[in-house]
């Protein structure tokens, strides 16, 4: 199942409906893109409202339903105010007011202009200001003392809440010069990309056995998507005492280390016997991959078998690779444009330093079916609750140890489903045999959740005894586990800069065909039994062939522009753009020295671009590839780091680096504002459907 089916994404996922009440009289309804800024939306309202004809845009401003003014107008509309972001998590409509400055505001709030020519009593003004400052000081002192008092009683932050770093916290982030000038003003209104801490993507934990309890990957399944990630910056970072920029420092230990908090002791390790209950072996080593077939220009009629979980084994380190000579002196692959971030490589990380441990898929636990593996077919307990901010949630718990361990603690596996994510924990509480819980039949659910998710409201939580929700919970889990991805592959011939020219390439060059055979296998679509990524496998309407591969435990299908139907009388090649324009990640195989612009394809879905260029060296028979990555603002930083130069010979390590980067890029995009809101609404609706069945309303 891919992201379209699993997460409820569709062509309209990045569009929202805005209802604007103009001066409390006229209502204008618009479809607004997630990329539209506040001033753009304002101009759209002006164009759609006859009563505003002849009025000045500068004289009007937006206010929220609560009457708060939206001050900054050059940021994205959906990120401009917290109340807008909150409303989009539950519905597709944003309700705002458009008012003339100083004349009207909902809720009876009036904002008036200050007349600078009016007579002002300076003495009265000074007295008033001093009085207000004194009140603020008192409130601040009171709040500070309250906070200190609360901090003594507040439980330690769970590991699942640690590491929610914003994208701007990565020293190596490179932004376009034009975008960096406005970042300081707009950062306060970003949901996940700049300063917000609401992102819940996890850092991949090492797949090797942990050396200590605090480093075990099962301690927590959620943290920052980019802890330890460094990216090259266009603006040099402050120099270290030794004189080298801090942004170019690469620490491989930091890059592979799980986030550990003082509260790690709350989430305890499974015992060796607990590990054995997992029906499949752990995720494969990052270095493993199926063998790549030899180059072939004709489609293969044999079906590629789907991946079998647990069939991969760790591999030895990569063999040495040859680095492209004079790579840094070659033209850049991307044109730096506003609204995007670019990766060209970490200065202190060379291609020869890459190891399989560095090329890990983000958060292995995210793809593990916990309910099917650990709960189904065993005695476990389900509960349903209601949280004021999260809505309905469903918790499944299963006791790992029948009797208290020597420390008098019972271990519980906890799976909590909210609209945000599936939270996975192993916690320990005082054993029932110790007298804290006298009844063996009573599950101490509130105590369990206090350890696993201390911020979750558990006042309204009830056991599910009379309703069998196991099939519904398995379906819910199956929808969330993504095992297949679709990536666009666009051929850009030398000198091409327009999307019509690129989509209009009927065929690719021999170098492009060689690259396709390098990243996958040619397959015949008619009768194709595996993942098809929306391609027609019955009638051939999307072309006779495509490129597909198994990478670790995932199925990858490529939407190749030159393999999709070509219409000689249609300049826009709608059928080709329909597929690539709805892919979150797009590979651009670029020829020539003209840099590629991320703004070339007019699409709301494309968020991550990987530009690949084939390079040759005189008197050297090797094939070299160069790689650069660009991502839309709002996409959290994602692994793995690109080496510098990211230009080395065609090899397994380059293929693994590219495919790992593509998968992690799409996973990171799920936390971008436009997608995150849609995903949360989909999860919330699924939970409400189960809740209705439990209440007998279905």
XYZ file of C-alpha atoms in Angstrom:
698
model
C 0.000 0.000 0.000
C 1.406 3.420 -0.933
C 0.857 6.877 0.558
C -2.177 7.655 -1.644
C -4.138 4.748 -0.167
C -2.588 4.592 3.299
C -2.679 8.252 4.222
C -5.707 9.464 2.282
C -3.665 11.646 -0.083
C -5.137 12.662 -3.417
C -4.762 15.325 -6.063
C -6.601 17.811 -3.823
C -4.608 16.997 -0.686
C -2.649 20.240 -0.841
C -5.690 22.471 -1.421
C -7.957 23.907 1.253
C -11.208 25.846 1.126
C -11.216 29.379 2.543
C -14.369 31.265 3.525
C -13.626 34.972 3.886
C -16.228 37.302 5.457
C -15.568 40.717 3.944
C -16.397 43.591 6.329
C -18.948 41.384 8.054
C -21.218 41.380 4.984
C -20.092 39.484 1.874
C -18.788 35.903 2.029
C -16.225 34.774 -0.544
C -15.352 31.066 -0.870
C -12.068 30.114 -2.544
C -9.913 27.043 -3.181
C -6.459 27.964 -1.887
C -3.213 26.099 -2.453
C -1.023 25.214 0.498
C 1.709 27.249 -1.191
C -0.286 30.460 -1.518
C 0.857 33.297 0.716
C -1.402 35.574 2.757
C -1.111 38.468 0.301
C -1.879 36.106 -2.592
C -5.066 34.912 -0.876
C -6.011 38.521 -0.148
C -5.672 39.427 -3.834
C -7.841 36.404 -4.723
C -10.548 37.629 -2.340
C -10.350 41.104 -3.883
C -10.752 39.640 -7.365
C -13.801 37.605 -6.319
C -15.648 40.277 -4.286
C -17.396 43.046 -6.268
C -17.678 45.314 -3.225
C -13.890 45.586 -3.065
C -13.481 46.943 -6.599
C -11.381 50.091 -6.490
C -10.246 49.480 -2.908
C -6.591 49.294 -1.878
C -5.123 45.956 -0.802
C -2.936 47.704 1.761
C -5.977 49.008 3.644
C -7.308 45.533 4.457
C -6.081 42.704 6.636
C -7.197 39.197 7.568
C -8.438 38.303 11.037
C -9.089 34.858 12.451
C -12.458 33.652 13.695
C -11.312 34.691 17.185
C -10.658 38.256 16.020
C -6.845 38.064 16.000
C -5.136 39.901 13.185
C -2.847 38.020 10.790
C 0.129 40.338 10.811
C 2.657 38.866 8.369
C 1.479 38.688 4.774
C 4.414 37.135 2.902
C 4.197 33.729 4.610
C 2.110 30.776 3.459
C -1.523 31.260 4.369
C -2.002 27.891 6.087
C 0.999 28.657 8.329
C 0.151 32.257 9.119
C -1.678 31.690 12.433
C -1.916 28.824 14.963
C -5.733 28.828 14.850
C -5.651 28.185 11.093
C -3.339 25.223 11.545
C -5.520 23.885 14.356
C -8.726 24.118 12.310
C -7.137 22.353 9.327
C -6.383 19.335 11.490
C -10.113 18.667 11.846
C -11.730 20.102 8.698
C -10.922 21.313 5.198
C -12.380 24.805 5.625
C -10.647 27.889 7.029
C -12.943 30.740 8.117
C -11.430 34.213 8.315
C -12.522 37.811 8.070
C -11.169 40.469 5.726
C -11.547 43.860 7.350
C -10.510 47.390 6.671
C -7.851 48.443 9.118
C -9.324 50.185 12.162
C -13.003 49.758 11.257
C -14.259 46.272 12.048
C -13.222 43.053 13.734
C -15.270 39.991 14.756
C -16.272 39.665 18.372
C -16.700 43.384 18.874
C -12.966 44.063 18.891
C -12.127 47.383 17.266
C -8.641 48.308 16.142
C -8.162 52.004 15.520
C -5.326 53.886 13.920
C -3.282 56.165 16.126
C -3.467 59.785 15.083
C 0.090 61.027 15.382
C -1.090 64.638 15.077
C -3.362 64.431 18.091
C -2.442 66.108 21.381
C -0.861 63.604 23.759
C -0.453 64.121 27.470
C 3.067 62.760 27.953
C 2.794 62.699 31.745
C -0.390 60.607 31.692
C 1.085 58.295 29.091
C 4.231 57.714 31.197
C 2.145 56.979 34.307
C -0.027 54.517 32.371
C 2.987 52.704 30.916
C 4.685 52.391 34.313
C 1.494 50.949 35.804
C 1.156 48.375 33.009
C 4.833 47.368 33.251
C 4.457 46.836 36.991
C 1.480 44.526 36.389
C 3.414 42.559 33.788
C 6.333 42.129 36.176
C 4.013 40.773 38.859
C 2.388 38.318 36.466
C 5.786 37.209 35.158
C 7.164 36.651 38.644
C 4.040 34.728 39.614
C 4.211 32.608 36.476
C 7.898 31.891 37.052
C 7.303 30.717 40.586
C 4.395 28.562 39.437
C 6.542 27.009 36.735
C 9.248 26.154 39.249
C 6.654 24.598 41.498
C 5.164 22.606 38.642
C 8.553 21.392 37.437
C 9.039 19.472 40.661
C 5.834 17.537 40.129
C 5.893 17.249 36.353
C 6.963 13.795 35.092
C 10.052 13.550 32.973
C 9.509 14.146 29.286
C 8.974 10.793 27.541
C 11.459 9.759 24.941
C 8.782 9.989 22.279
C 8.685 13.762 22.784
C 12.451 14.290 22.638
C 14.300 15.502 19.569
C 11.504 17.442 17.856
C 14.013 19.674 16.160
C 13.045 22.206 13.571
C 14.604 22.241 10.181
C 16.439 25.468 10.992
C 18.308 23.755 13.817
C 20.540 21.893 11.356
C 23.719 23.898 10.855
C 24.265 22.545 7.370
C 20.934 23.622 5.885
C 21.405 25.480 2.615
C 18.679 27.900 1.548
C 18.418 30.070 -1.501
C 19.751 33.595 -0.871
C 16.409 35.186 -1.669
C 14.595 32.971 0.778
C 17.016 33.482 3.647
C 16.335 37.209 3.870
C 12.774 36.649 4.976
C 13.268 33.548 7.077
C 13.656 35.422 10.355
C 10.318 37.147 9.934
C 8.348 34.137 8.828
C 9.860 31.441 11.020
C 7.402 32.021 13.836
C 4.460 30.985 11.691
C 5.782 27.723 10.266
C 4.103 24.546 11.432
C 6.859 21.977 11.179
C 9.689 23.341 9.086
C 11.090 26.287 10.992
C 10.462 26.577 14.711
C 7.515 24.361 15.508
C 7.933 21.296 17.646
C 4.888 19.428 16.398
C 6.768 17.110 14.067
C 6.658 13.454 15.112
C 8.904 11.686 12.631
C 11.414 9.276 14.168
C 15.161 8.981 14.037
C 16.207 5.577 12.735
C 17.811 3.605 15.506
C 20.769 1.326 14.850
C 19.773 -2.094 13.663
C 22.599 -3.845 15.455
C 22.005 -5.163 18.980
C 22.237 -2.370 21.542
C 25.073 -2.246 23.980
C 23.022 -0.685 26.752
C 19.341 -0.327 27.665
C 19.337 3.386 26.854
C 20.324 2.751 23.237
C 17.770 0.101 22.386
C 15.631 1.026 19.335
C 12.415 -0.107 21.020
C 12.767 2.325 23.901
C 10.934 4.926 21.848
C 9.569 4.998 18.349
C 9.356 8.734 17.798
C 11.798 11.589 17.699
C 13.301 14.055 15.277
C 13.603 13.115 11.600
C 17.058 14.546 11.290
C 18.979 14.267 14.535
C 22.628 14.214 13.651
C 21.958 15.431 10.125
C 24.269 18.080 8.739
C 23.805 19.765 5.402
C 26.061 22.121 3.498
C 25.144 25.775 3.830
C 25.392 28.461 1.195
C 26.249 30.932 3.968
C 29.274 29.793 5.990
C 28.451 28.970 9.559
C 30.412 30.531 12.437
C 33.913 29.163 12.559
C 35.116 26.944 15.291
C 38.217 27.877 17.298
C 40.263 25.867 14.874
C 39.032 27.971 12.014
C 36.839 25.434 10.220
C 33.125 26.047 9.800
C 30.976 24.138 12.221
C 28.562 23.247 9.426
C 31.182 21.089 7.751
C 31.839 18.921 10.802
C 30.538 15.404 10.364
C 30.176 13.057 13.298
C 29.240 9.524 12.137
C 28.534 8.486 15.721
C 26.039 11.270 16.119
C 24.450 10.415 12.787
C 23.612 6.881 13.875
C 22.908 7.422 17.570
C 19.346 7.160 18.913
C 17.973 10.021 20.967
C 18.146 9.231 24.678
C 16.518 11.230 27.439
C 16.778 11.060 31.237
C 13.368 9.412 31.157
C 14.621 6.481 29.096
C 14.421 4.312 32.193
C 10.637 4.687 31.966
C 10.516 2.613 28.793
C 12.208 -0.682 29.507
C 13.776 -3.205 27.193
C 12.042 -6.360 26.156
C 13.568 -9.469 27.605
C 15.282 -11.953 25.264
C 12.159 -14.099 25.362
C 10.133 -11.092 24.278
C 12.286 -10.642 21.218
C 11.619 -14.172 20.158
C 7.902 -13.588 19.892
C 8.431 -11.440 16.803
C 7.447 -13.639 13.854
C 9.972 -12.179 11.461
C 13.612 -11.257 11.656
C 14.703 -7.613 12.097
C 14.865 -5.134 9.258
C 17.684 -5.788 6.808
C 21.047 -4.236 6.930
C 21.160 -0.970 4.984
C 23.759 -2.342 2.651
C 21.695 -5.227 1.357
C 19.746 -5.105 -1.847
C 18.582 -7.454 -4.566
C 20.850 -7.923 -7.496
C 20.438 -5.524 -10.374
C 19.799 -7.105 -13.768
C 21.971 -6.453 -16.718
C 21.076 -3.626 -19.025
C 18.335 -4.320 -21.466
C 16.479 -2.054 -23.799
C 13.507 -4.336 -24.147
C 10.976 -4.969 -21.383
C 11.275 -8.182 -19.482
C 8.206 -10.361 -19.493
C 9.106 -12.168 -16.274
C 7.484 -10.875 -13.123
C 9.705 -9.684 -10.312
C 8.658 -11.365 -7.056
C 7.509 -9.044 -4.276
C 9.844 -8.560 -1.340
C 9.617 -11.018 1.528
C 10.035 -9.400 4.968
C 13.021 -10.640 6.881
C 14.749 -12.112 3.814
C 17.682 -9.693 3.891
C 20.882 -10.235 5.830
C 23.616 -7.792 6.870
C 26.331 -7.218 4.312
C 29.986 -6.354 4.542
C 31.167 -2.745 4.108
C 31.035 -1.250 0.640
C 34.119 -1.728 -1.530
C 36.113 1.446 -2.256
C 34.667 3.674 -4.964
C 36.358 6.062 -7.342
C 35.488 9.739 -6.848
C 34.864 11.973 -9.867
C 37.970 14.111 -10.467
C 37.478 17.884 -10.261
C 33.842 17.396 -9.235
C 33.652 20.666 -7.322
C 34.626 22.681 -10.390
C 31.691 21.395 -12.459
C 28.495 23.450 -12.945
C 25.798 23.108 -10.254
C 22.900 20.765 -10.985
C 20.236 23.033 -9.461
C 19.232 26.608 -10.008
C 18.836 28.116 -6.532
C 15.244 29.308 -6.205
C 13.175 30.803 -3.404
C 11.104 28.417 -1.306
C 13.491 25.460 -1.552
C 16.447 24.031 0.353
C 19.364 22.354 -1.371
C 21.848 19.620 -0.442
C 25.170 19.282 -2.198
C 27.195 17.370 0.386
C 28.864 17.556 3.805
C 32.452 18.771 3.404
C 34.010 16.331 5.874
C 32.140 13.265 4.561
C 33.662 11.705 1.457
C 32.132 8.940 -0.691
C 34.744 6.457 0.556
C 33.523 6.998 4.143
C 29.972 5.787 3.415
C 28.987 2.608 5.256
C 25.766 0.551 5.266
C 24.998 1.830 8.773
C 24.707 5.375 7.417
C 22.180 4.416 4.752
C 19.235 3.467 6.970
C 15.527 3.829 6.311
C 13.894 6.378 8.596
C 12.294 4.857 11.712
C 12.109 1.078 11.156
C 9.363 0.836 13.801
C 7.086 2.949 11.641
C 6.890 0.101 9.149
C 6.509 -2.700 11.694
C 2.964 -4.077 12.193
C 2.966 -4.091 15.980
C -0.673 -5.076 16.424
C -0.421 -8.017 14.039
C 2.938 -9.176 15.389
C 2.502 -8.754 19.119
C -1.231 -8.588 19.928
C -3.334 -10.559 17.442
C -4.026 -14.105 18.587
C -2.865 -13.400 22.142
C -4.696 -12.222 25.219
C -4.590 -8.454 25.180
C -6.794 -5.542 26.186
C -8.242 -2.691 24.117
C -9.422 0.651 25.464
C -11.015 3.721 23.903
C -10.635 7.230 25.246
C -11.206 10.853 24.353
C -8.654 13.643 24.517
C -9.812 17.290 24.203
C -7.134 18.140 21.656
C -6.564 14.786 19.936
C -10.128 13.489 19.806
C -10.770 9.744 20.116
C -7.863 7.401 20.681
C -7.611 3.613 20.981
C -5.053 1.840 23.172
C -3.993 -1.810 23.044
C -1.905 -3.271 25.875
C -0.443 -6.717 26.414
C 1.508 -7.979 29.396
C 4.958 -9.191 28.489
C 5.767 -10.856 31.799
C 3.276 -13.082 33.611
C 4.908 -12.493 36.948
C 6.779 -9.590 38.395
C 10.486 -9.561 37.720
C 12.996 -9.460 40.529
C 12.615 -5.698 40.628
C 8.875 -6.055 41.336
C 7.896 -4.516 37.981
C 5.557 -5.744 35.245
C 6.394 -5.012 31.604
C 3.638 -3.908 29.215
C 3.686 -3.402 25.478
C 1.559 -0.344 24.648
C 0.174 0.715 21.265
C -1.694 4.057 21.294
C -3.478 5.247 18.154
C -4.233 8.972 17.874
C -4.884 11.229 14.926
C -1.207 12.162 14.949
C 0.479 8.778 14.885
C 0.751 5.292 16.338
C 2.767 5.590 19.545
C 4.697 2.404 20.453
C 6.147 1.898 23.923
C 7.332 -0.751 26.336
C 6.844 0.418 29.922
C 7.147 -1.021 33.416
C 4.892 -0.406 36.404
C 4.738 -1.856 39.882
C 3.717 -5.498 39.855
C 0.111 -6.361 40.703
C 1.374 -8.937 43.153
C 3.010 -6.240 45.265
C -0.265 -4.907 46.548
C -0.586 -1.803 44.394
C -3.260 -3.504 42.278
C -5.043 -6.193 44.217
C -7.207 -7.471 41.375
C -5.365 -9.493 38.771
C -8.185 -8.986 36.276
C -7.935 -5.230 36.389
C -5.543 -3.672 33.900
C -3.970 -0.515 35.360
C -4.454 1.357 32.097
C -4.160 4.858 33.551
C -0.889 3.994 35.266
C 0.396 2.407 32.066
C -0.471 5.467 29.984
C 0.986 7.760 32.632
C 4.319 6.115 31.893
C 3.939 5.781 28.124
C 2.152 9.054 27.292
C 1.968 11.316 30.353
C 0.362 14.182 28.400
C -2.586 12.094 27.209
C -5.893 12.820 28.965
C -7.254 9.571 30.430
C -10.319 10.792 32.308
C -12.669 9.307 29.708
C -11.160 5.917 28.925
C -13.145 2.689 28.898
C -12.338 -0.963 28.192
C -13.718 -2.638 25.061
C -15.168 -5.895 26.387
C -18.316 -6.556 24.380
C -17.163 -5.403 20.926
C -14.560 -7.275 18.886
C -12.564 -4.538 17.183
C -9.585 -6.723 16.275
C -10.426 -6.819 12.525
C -10.930 -3.037 12.495
C -7.654 -2.416 14.304
C -5.793 -4.679 11.890
C -7.293 -2.829 8.922
C -6.365 0.483 10.553
C -2.782 -0.696 10.989
C -2.550 -2.100 7.478
C -3.496 1.320 6.089
C -0.696 3.044 7.993
C 2.141 0.713 7.002
C 3.588 1.820 3.688
C 5.500 -0.857 1.832
C 5.510 0.624 -1.655
C 6.551 3.933 -3.175
C 6.180 5.579 -6.553
C 8.825 7.981 -7.813
C 8.772 10.098 -10.931
C 11.705 9.961 -13.360
C 11.969 12.920 -15.745
C 14.379 13.038 -18.670
C 15.887 16.517 -19.185
C 17.895 16.753 -22.392
C 20.754 19.216 -22.806
C 19.594 22.848 -22.903
C 15.988 22.168 -21.838
C 14.438 24.468 -19.215
C 10.643 24.210 -19.783
C 8.429 21.384 -18.586
C 6.783 21.113 -22.010
C 10.166 20.409 -23.591
C 11.045 17.792 -20.967
C 7.681 16.024 -21.072
C 7.869 16.257 -24.855
C 10.932 14.022 -25.108
C 9.540 11.014 -26.931
C 12.545 8.864 -26.050
C 15.539 9.097 -23.776
C 19.217 9.048 -24.630
C 21.369 5.912 -24.247
C 22.764 7.379 -21.018
C 19.218 7.770 -19.671
C 18.355 4.179 -20.619
C 21.504 2.999 -18.836
C 20.436 4.911 -15.707
C 16.972 3.301 -15.773
C 18.528 -0.152 -15.859
C 20.767 0.888 -12.972
C 17.912 1.865 -10.603
C 15.442 -0.911 -11.494
C 14.234 -3.641 -13.820
C 12.155 -3.330 -16.996
C 8.780 -4.978 -16.558
C 5.776 -5.522 -18.832
C 2.677 -3.841 -17.420
C 0.021 -6.091 -18.947
C -0.774 -8.707 -16.332
C 1.716 -7.259 -13.839
C 0.843 -8.902 -10.463
C 2.746 -6.672 -8.011
C 2.590 -3.016 -7.015
C 1.506 -0.960 -10.025
C 1.506 2.672 -8.713
C -1.622 3.639 -10.622
C -0.387 2.279 -13.952
C -2.794 0.330 -16.152
C -1.987 -3.390 -16.044
C -5.175 -4.532 -17.833
C -5.518 -2.527 -21.030
C -2.121 -0.867 -21.526
C -3.426 2.698 -21.520
C -0.326 3.915 -19.595
C 2.176 2.305 -21.913
C 3.501 -1.221 -22.378
C 6.375 -1.128 -19.877
C 7.774 0.501 -16.765
C 10.700 0.219 -14.351
C 10.309 -1.502 -10.980
C 12.554 -2.796 -8.207
C 12.578 -4.351 -4.724
C 14.700 -2.375 -2.308
C 15.097 -3.996 1.079
C 11.487 -4.532 2.209
C 9.892 -2.028 -0.160
C 8.463 -2.132 -3.665
C 9.438 0.816 -5.852
C 7.692 1.701 -9.111
C 8.996 4.505 -11.307
C 6.801 6.770 -13.412
C 9.262 7.218 -16.281
C 8.342 10.140 -18.521
C 9.604 8.521 -21.743
C 7.776 5.218 -21.035
C 4.392 6.875 -20.516
C 2.135 7.509 -23.556
C 3.364 10.212 -25.947
C 0.916 12.399 -27.881
C 2.596 14.149 -30.859
C -0.160 16.757 -31.185
C -0.335 17.706 -27.506
C 2.310 20.135 -26.269
C 1.639 19.652 -22.553
C 1.681 15.824 -22.608
C -1.034 15.698 -19.948
C -0.899 11.917 -19.520
C 2.773 12.070 -18.575
C 2.408 15.058 -16.285
C -0.645 13.481 -14.623
C 1.593 10.792 -13.173
C 4.815 12.680 -12.466
C 2.941 15.763 -11.250
C 1.292 13.670 -8.513
C 4.535 12.103 -7.278
C 5.976 13.479 -4.057
C 9.544 12.626 -5.115
C 10.903 13.161 -8.634
C 14.261 12.097 -10.077
C 15.507 14.386 -12.837
C 18.125 12.868 -15.114
C 19.784 16.001 -16.477
C 22.124 16.317 -19.419
C 24.145 19.396 -20.333
C 25.311 22.282 -18.153
C 22.038 24.191 -17.701
C 20.943 23.868 -14.037
C 17.495 22.480 -13.280
C 14.969 24.654 -11.453
C 12.638 23.041 -8.868
C 9.948 25.394 -10.162
C 9.994 23.811 -13.643
C 7.052 21.466 -13.011
C 3.937 23.326 -11.911
C 2.766 20.841 -9.303
C 1.508 21.109 -5.736
C 2.553 17.550 -4.978
C 6.233 17.521 -5.935
C 8.207 18.244 -2.757
C 11.571 16.478 -3.170
C 13.770 16.565 -6.282
C 16.878 14.473 -6.937
C 18.914 15.652 -9.924
C 21.315 13.061 -11.328
C 23.868 13.755 -14.019
C 26.166 11.291 -15.772
C 29.791 12.412 -15.906
C 32.707 11.027 -17.861
C 36.468 11.405 -17.607
C 38.801 11.178 -20.643
C 40.624 7.858 -20.866
C 38.586 6.480 -17.971
C 36.065 3.732 -18.811
C 34.128 4.217 -15.553
C 30.681 5.772 -15.438
C 30.297 8.493 -12.814
C 27.089 9.998 -11.411
C 26.573 13.298 -9.619
C 23.667 13.846 -7.228
C 22.071 16.907 -5.614
C 18.826 17.108 -3.612
C 16.275 19.909 -3.305
C 13.195 19.977 -1.102
C 10.354 22.420 -0.557
C 10.349 24.600 2.519
C 8.373 22.805 5.189
C 9.895 19.389 4.489
C 11.954 18.370 7.545
C 15.578 17.485 6.942
C 16.108 13.801 6.222
C 18.899 11.264 6.049
C 21.321 10.145 4.808
C 23.880 12.928 4.475
C 25.268 13.396 1.004
C 29.056 13.071 0.812
C 31.179 15.801 -0.685
C 31.608 15.638 -3.526
C 28.459 13.610 -4.157
C 29.943 12.458 -7.416
C 31.438 9.002 -7.715
C 31.389 5.926 -9.867
C 28.303 3.905 -10.704
C 28.150 1.364 -7.896
C 26.000 -0.330 -5.296
C 26.779 2.383 -2.769
C 25.540 5.135 -5.123
C 22.317 3.220 -5.831
C 21.730 2.532 -2.134
C 22.410 6.168 -1.277
C 19.985 7.402 -3.940
C 17.117 5.015 -3.135
C 17.466 5.470 0.628
C 17.410 9.239 0.171
C 14.275 9.008 -1.989
C 12.358 6.860 0.512
C 13.371 8.977 3.497
C 12.525 12.113 1.529
C 8.959 10.957 0.953
C 8.568 9.885 4.589
C 9.825 13.306 5.714
C 7.346 15.022 3.398
C 4.453 13.463 5.316
C 5.360 15.962 8.046
C 5.225 18.936 5.679
C 2.240 21.169 6.564
C 0.173 20.445 3.469
C 0.371 16.670 3.887
C 0.431 16.482 7.660
C -2.981 18.137 8.014
C -4.554 15.837 5.439
C -3.019 12.737 7.044
C -4.266 13.720 10.491
C -7.784 14.291 9.182
C -7.734 10.854 7.538
C -6.566 9.135 10.721
C -9.117 11.025 12.812
C -11.945 9.948 10.526
C -10.857 6.300 10.674
C -10.758 6.439 14.474
C -14.216 8.033 14.557
C -15.550 5.266 12.314
C -14.308 2.652 14.791
C -15.755 4.705 17.640
C -19.167 4.732 15.948
C -19.062 0.957 15.563
C -18.231 0.589 19.258
C -21.142 2.861 20.183
C -23.494 0.965 17.892
C -23.920 3.924 15.519
C -22.377 2.319 12.457
